[in-house]
């Protein structure tokens, strides 16, 4: 089991840098930051962009994988984003992971003042976005005219350091997105559905795993074709509540076949409120927990 951590981009770099350093020193396998223009009730507080944050994180680390959690078509155009991805992958020495998703409702979509897309249309847009982003990253020049995007001789030289491109870790819960992840993903990440209690959430996650495996089979890919990431903190219980809670969550994720688990750095208040002493104790046990 590989274990990663999300560090929200809600602090000035003078304070945030030490978190990214510590994530590597603690032994986490990957570290992520949210790729949003604003997020839930934190939209009224400090918030910084994911791309420069990950660029800076690459400069203060040397081993840990770095990822977007998750980039989406809500405000990322494939032509420009491909350039950002190429630069990030190069600066990080090929440590970039691309968490990619369809994008939901909320500030990221409302801030542009455009009509809200239905869930089906968001997946339609994501399908084209994912295909175009991959095409640009793996070709020196791309021209595309689709329903949602146009690219005219979009260049991608020298291309990413990772070949043919950085891994696409596709976020998916619903049927169509699961099929996309199964066909095109280099990894799959899920939050599971909303649930009122912990047991219901784990049962629902098990159901999603079953549907993802069906999608893999339909796509002609073996069940172990790609890594599987689980966001532990989409459950009703924050995983860093205690060492015991975290240990149990890792064990249950491994039992469901997840290769990777993702937690969140404890914050003082609001989302993921917790005590950094728990994080320190969890870090001491990471080698043992990784053996699950």
Coordinates of C-alpha atoms in Angstrom, one line a residue:
X1 CA 0.0 0.0 0.0
X2 CA 1.3 3.4 -1.0
X3 CA 0.1 6.3 1.1
X4 CA -0.3 9.9 0.0
X5 CA -1.3 13.2 1.6
X6 CA -3.2 16.2 0.3
X7 CA -1.9 19.6 1.4
X8 CA -4.5 22.3 0.8
X9 CA -3.1 25.4 -1.0
X10 CA -4.4 27.8 1.7
X11 CA -1.2 29.1 3.2
X12 CA 1.4 31.5 1.9
X13 CA 4.5 29.6 0.7
X14 CA 6.6 30.9 3.6
X15 CA 4.4 28.7 5.8
X16 CA 3.4 26.0 3.3
X17 CA 6.9 25.0 2.2
X18 CA 7.7 23.2 5.4
X19 CA 4.6 21.0 5.0
X20 CA 5.8 19.7 1.6
X21 CA 9.3 19.1 3.0
X22 CA 7.9 17.2 6.0
X23 CA 5.6 15.1 3.7
X24 CA 8.7 13.8 2.0
X25 CA 10.7 13.4 5.3
X26 CA 7.8 11.5 6.9
X27 CA 7.9 9.0 4.0
X28 CA 4.7 9.6 2.2
X29 CA 4.7 8.2 -1.4
X30 CA 2.9 11.1 -3.0
X31 CA 1.6 14.5 -2.0
X32 CA -1.2 16.4 -3.7
X33 CA -2.9 19.8 -3.7
X34 CA -6.4 20.8 -4.7
X35 CA -6.7 22.3 -8.2
X36 CA -9.6 24.7 -7.6
X37 CA -10.1 28.5 -8.0
X38 CA -11.9 28.3 -4.6
X39 CA -13.3 25.4 -2.5
X40 CA -16.4 25.2 -0.5
X41 CA -16.5 27.6 2.5
X42 CA -12.8 28.1 2.2
X43 CA -13.5 30.3 -0.8
X44 CA -13.6 33.3 1.5
X45 CA -10.1 32.7 2.9
X46 CA -6.6 32.4 1.5
X47 CA -6.2 30.2 -1.5
X48 CA -3.4 29.7 -4.0
X49 CA -3.1 28.1 -7.5
X50 CA -2.1 24.4 -7.8
X51 CA 0.4 24.8 -10.6
X52 CA 2.8 27.2 -9.0
X53 CA 2.3 25.5 -5.7
X54 CA 3.4 22.2 -7.2
X55 CA 6.3 23.9 -9.0
X56 CA 7.5 25.3 -5.6
X57 CA 7.0 21.9 -4.0
X58 CA 9.2 20.3 -6.6
X59 CA 12.0 22.7 -5.6
X60 CA 11.9 21.7 -1.9
X61 CA 11.6 17.9 -2.4
X62 CA 13.5 15.3 -4.4
X63 CA 11.7 12.0 -4.1
X64 CA 8.0 12.3 -3.4
X65 CA 5.5 12.1 -6.3
X66 CA 3.5 15.4 -6.7
X67 CA 0.0 15.6 -8.0
X68 CA -3.1 17.6 -8.9
X69 CA -6.2 16.6 -7.0
X70 CA -7.9 17.0 -9.4
X71 CA -7.5 19.1 -12.5
X72 CA -10.7 19.5 -14.5
X73 CA -12.2 21.2 -17.5
X74 CA -13.9 23.7 -15.2
X75 CA -11.1 26.2 -15.9
X76 CA -8.2 24.3 -17.4
X77 CA -8.0 24.5 -21.2
X78 CA -6.1 21.5 -22.7
X79 CA -3.8 23.6 -24.8
X80 CA -2.5 25.8 -22.0
X81 CA -2.7 23.0 -19.4
X82 CA -0.5 20.8 -21.6
X83 CA 2.2 23.4 -21.4
X84 CA 1.9 23.7 -17.6
X85 CA 2.0 19.9 -17.3
X86 CA 5.2 19.7 -19.5
X87 CA 6.9 22.4 -17.4
X88 CA 5.8 20.8 -14.1
X89 CA 7.0 17.3 -15.1
X90 CA 10.3 18.7 -16.2
X91 CA 10.9 20.8 -13.1
X92 CA 10.0 17.9 -10.8
X93 CA 12.3 15.5 -12.6
X94 CA 9.4 13.3 -13.8
X95 CA 7.6 13.1 -10.5
X96 CA 4.3 14.5 -11.6
X97 CA 1.0 12.6 -11.2
X98 CA -2.1 14.1 -13.0
X99 CA -5.3 13.6 -11.0
X100 CA -8.0 14.5 -13.5
X101 CA -11.7 14.7 -13.2
X102 CA -14.9 15.9 -14.9
X103 CA -15.3 18.9 -12.5
X104 CA -18.3 19.5 -10.3
X105 CA -20.6 22.4 -9.5
X106 CA -19.6 25.1 -7.1
X107 CA -17.3 28.1 -7.2
X108 CA -15.0 26.8 -10.0
X109 CA -17.8 26.6 -12.5
X110 CA -20.0 29.5 -11.2
X111 CA -17.2 32.1 -11.1
X112 CA -17.2 32.4 -14.9
X113 CA -20.9 33.1 -15.0
X114 CA -21.7 30.4 -17.5
X115 CA -24.7 28.1 -17.5
X116 CA -24.3 25.1 -15.3
X117 CA -23.7 21.8 -17.1
X118 CA -25.7 18.7 -16.2
X119 CA -23.7 15.8 -14.9
X120 CA -24.0 14.1 -18.3
X121 CA -22.7 17.1 -20.1
X122 CA -19.8 17.5 -17.7
X123 CA -18.7 13.9 -18.5
X124 CA -19.2 14.7 -22.3
X125 CA -16.9 17.6 -21.9
X126 CA -14.4 15.7 -19.8
X127 CA -14.2 12.9 -22.4
X128 CA -13.1 15.4 -25.1
X129 CA -10.9 17.2 -22.6
X130 CA -9.1 14.0 -21.6
X131 CA -8.6 12.9 -25.1
X132 CA -7.3 16.3 -26.3
X133 CA -4.9 16.7 -23.4
X134 CA -3.4 13.3 -24.0
X135 CA -3.1 14.0 -27.7
X136 CA -1.3 17.3 -27.3
X137 CA 1.1 15.9 -24.7
X138 CA 2.1 13.0 -26.9
X139 CA 2.4 14.8 -30.3
X140 CA 4.6 17.7 -31.4
X141 CA 1.6 19.5 -33.0
X142 CA -2.1 19.0 -32.7
X143 CA -5.2 20.4 -34.5
X144 CA -8.6 19.6 -33.1
X145 CA -12.1 20.9 -33.6
X146 CA -14.6 19.4 -31.3
X147 CA -17.8 20.2 -29.5
X148 CA -16.1 21.9 -26.5
X149 CA -12.6 22.6 -27.6
X150 CA -10.6 23.9 -30.6
X151 CA -6.8 23.6 -30.9
X152 CA -5.0 24.9 -34.0
X153 CA -1.5 23.6 -34.4
X154 CA -1.0 23.4 -30.6
X155 CA 2.6 22.6 -29.9
X156 CA 4.1 20.3 -27.3
X157 CA 7.9 20.5 -27.7
X158 CA 10.0 19.0 -26.1
X159 CA 7.2 17.0 -24.6
X160 CA 7.0 15.7 -21.0
X161 CA 10.0 14.2 -19.3
X162 CA 7.8 11.1 -18.5
X163 CA 7.0 9.3 -21.7
X164 CA 4.7 9.1 -23.3
X165 CA 3.2 11.5 -20.7
X166 CA 2.7 11.8 -17.0
X167 CA 0.2 9.3 -15.5
X168 CA -3.4 10.2 -15.8
X169 CA -5.1 9.3 -12.5
X170 CA -8.7 9.6 -13.5
X171 CA -11.3 10.4 -10.8
X172 CA -14.5 8.4 -11.2
X173 CA -17.5 7.3 -9.2
X174 CA -20.3 7.1 -11.8
X175 CA -20.7 4.6 -14.6
X176 CA -19.5 6.7 -17.5
X177 CA -16.5 8.1 -15.7
X178 CA -15.6 4.6 -14.5
X179 CA -15.6 3.5 -18.1
X180 CA -13.3 6.4 -19.0
X181 CA -10.9 5.5 -16.1
X182 CA -10.9 1.9 -17.1
X183 CA -10.2 2.6 -20.8
X184 CA -7.8 5.6 -20.6
X185 CA -6.5 5.9 -17.0
X186 CA -3.0 5.1 -15.8
X187 CA -4.6 5.1 -12.4
X188 CA -8.1 5.4 -10.9
X189 CA -9.0 7.5 -7.9
X190 CA -12.4 7.5 -6.1
X191 CA -14.0 9.4 -3.2
X192 CA -16.8 7.0 -2.9
X193 CA -20.3 8.4 -2.5
X194 CA -21.7 10.6 0.2
X195 CA -22.9 8.5 3.2
X196 CA -24.4 9.1 6.6
X197 CA -22.3 6.6 8.4
X198 CA -18.9 5.0 8.1
X199 CA -20.1 1.4 7.4
X200 CA -22.5 2.5 4.7
X201 CA -19.6 4.4 3.0
X202 CA -17.3 1.4 3.1
X203 CA -20.0 -0.8 1.7
X204 CA -20.7 1.7 -1.1
X205 CA -16.9 1.9 -1.9
X206 CA -16.9 -1.9 -2.3
X207 CA -19.8 -1.6 -4.8
X208 CA -17.8 1.0 -6.8
X209 CA -14.8 -1.3 -6.8
X210 CA -17.0 -4.0 -8.3
X211 CA -18.3 -1.7 -11.0
X212 CA -14.8 -0.5 -11.8
X213 CA -13.6 -4.1 -12.2
X214 CA -16.5 -4.7 -14.6
X215 CA -15.4 -1.7 -16.6
X216 CA -11.8 -2.9 -16.7
X217 CA -13.0 -6.3 -18.0
X218 CA -15.2 -4.7 -20.6
X219 CA -12.3 -2.6 -21.8
X220 CA -10.2 -5.7 -22.2
X221 CA -7.7 -4.8 -19.4
X222 CA -6.6 -7.0 -16.6
X223 CA -8.0 -6.3 -13.1
X224 CA -4.5 -5.2 -11.9
X225 CA -3.9 -3.0 -14.9
X226 CA -3.6 0.3 -13.1
X227 CA -3.1 1.6 -9.5
X228 CA -6.3 2.3 -7.5
X229 CA -6.4 5.3 -5.2
X230 CA -8.9 5.9 -2.4
X231 CA -9.6 9.2 -0.8
X232 CA -10.0 8.1 2.8
X233 CA -11.4 11.5 3.9
X234 CA -14.5 11.4 1.8
X235 CA -15.9 9.1 4.4
X236 CA -17.9 10.5 7.4
X237 CA -14.8 10.0 9.6
X238 CA -11.6 12.0 9.0
X239 CA -8.8 9.5 8.8
X240 CA -6.4 11.5 10.9
X241 CA -8.8 11.6 13.8
X242 CA -6.5 9.1 15.5
X243 CA -3.8 6.6 14.7
X244 CA -6.3 3.8 15.2
X245 CA -8.8 5.4 12.8
X246 CA -6.1 5.8 10.2
X247 CA -4.7 2.3 10.7
X248 CA -8.2 0.8 10.3
X249 CA -8.9 2.8 7.2
X250 CA -5.7 1.7 5.5
X251 CA -6.5 -2.0 6.3
X252 CA -10.0 -1.7 4.9
X253 CA -8.7 0.0 1.8
X254 CA -6.1 -2.7 1.2
X255 CA -8.7 -5.4 1.7
X256 CA -10.8 -3.8 -1.1
X257 CA -7.9 -4.0 -3.5
X258 CA -6.7 -0.4 -3.4
X259 CA -3.0 0.0 -4.0
X260 CA -2.9 3.6 -2.8
X261 CA -4.7 5.6 -0.1
X262 CA -4.9 9.4 0.3
X263 CA -5.3 11.4 3.5
X264 CA -5.2 15.1 4.3
X265 CA -2.9 17.2 6.3
X266 CA -4.6 18.3 9.5
X267 CA -5.9 21.8 9.6
X268 CA -6.7 24.0 12.6
X269 CA -10.4 24.4 11.8
X270 CA -13.1 23.6 9.3
X271 CA -12.3 20.8 6.8
X272 CA -9.9 18.2 8.0
X273 CA -9.6 19.8 11.4
X274 CA -7.2 17.7 13.5
X275 CA -4.0 17.6 15.5
X276 CA -0.6 17.4 13.7
X277 CA 0.6 15.2 16.6
X278 CA -1.6 12.5 15.1
X279 CA 0.1 13.0 11.7
X280 CA 3.5 12.7 13.4
X281 CA 2.4 9.4 15.1
X282 CA 1.0 8.1 11.8
X283 CA 4.2 9.0 10.0
X284 CA 6.2 6.9 12.5
X285 CA 4.1 3.9 11.5
X286 CA 4.1 4.5 7.7
X287 CA 6.6 1.7 6.9
X288 CA 4.4 -0.8 8.9
X289 CA 1.2 0.5 7.3
X290 CA 2.6 0.3 3.8
X291 CA 2.9 -3.4 4.3
X292 CA -0.9 -3.8 4.3

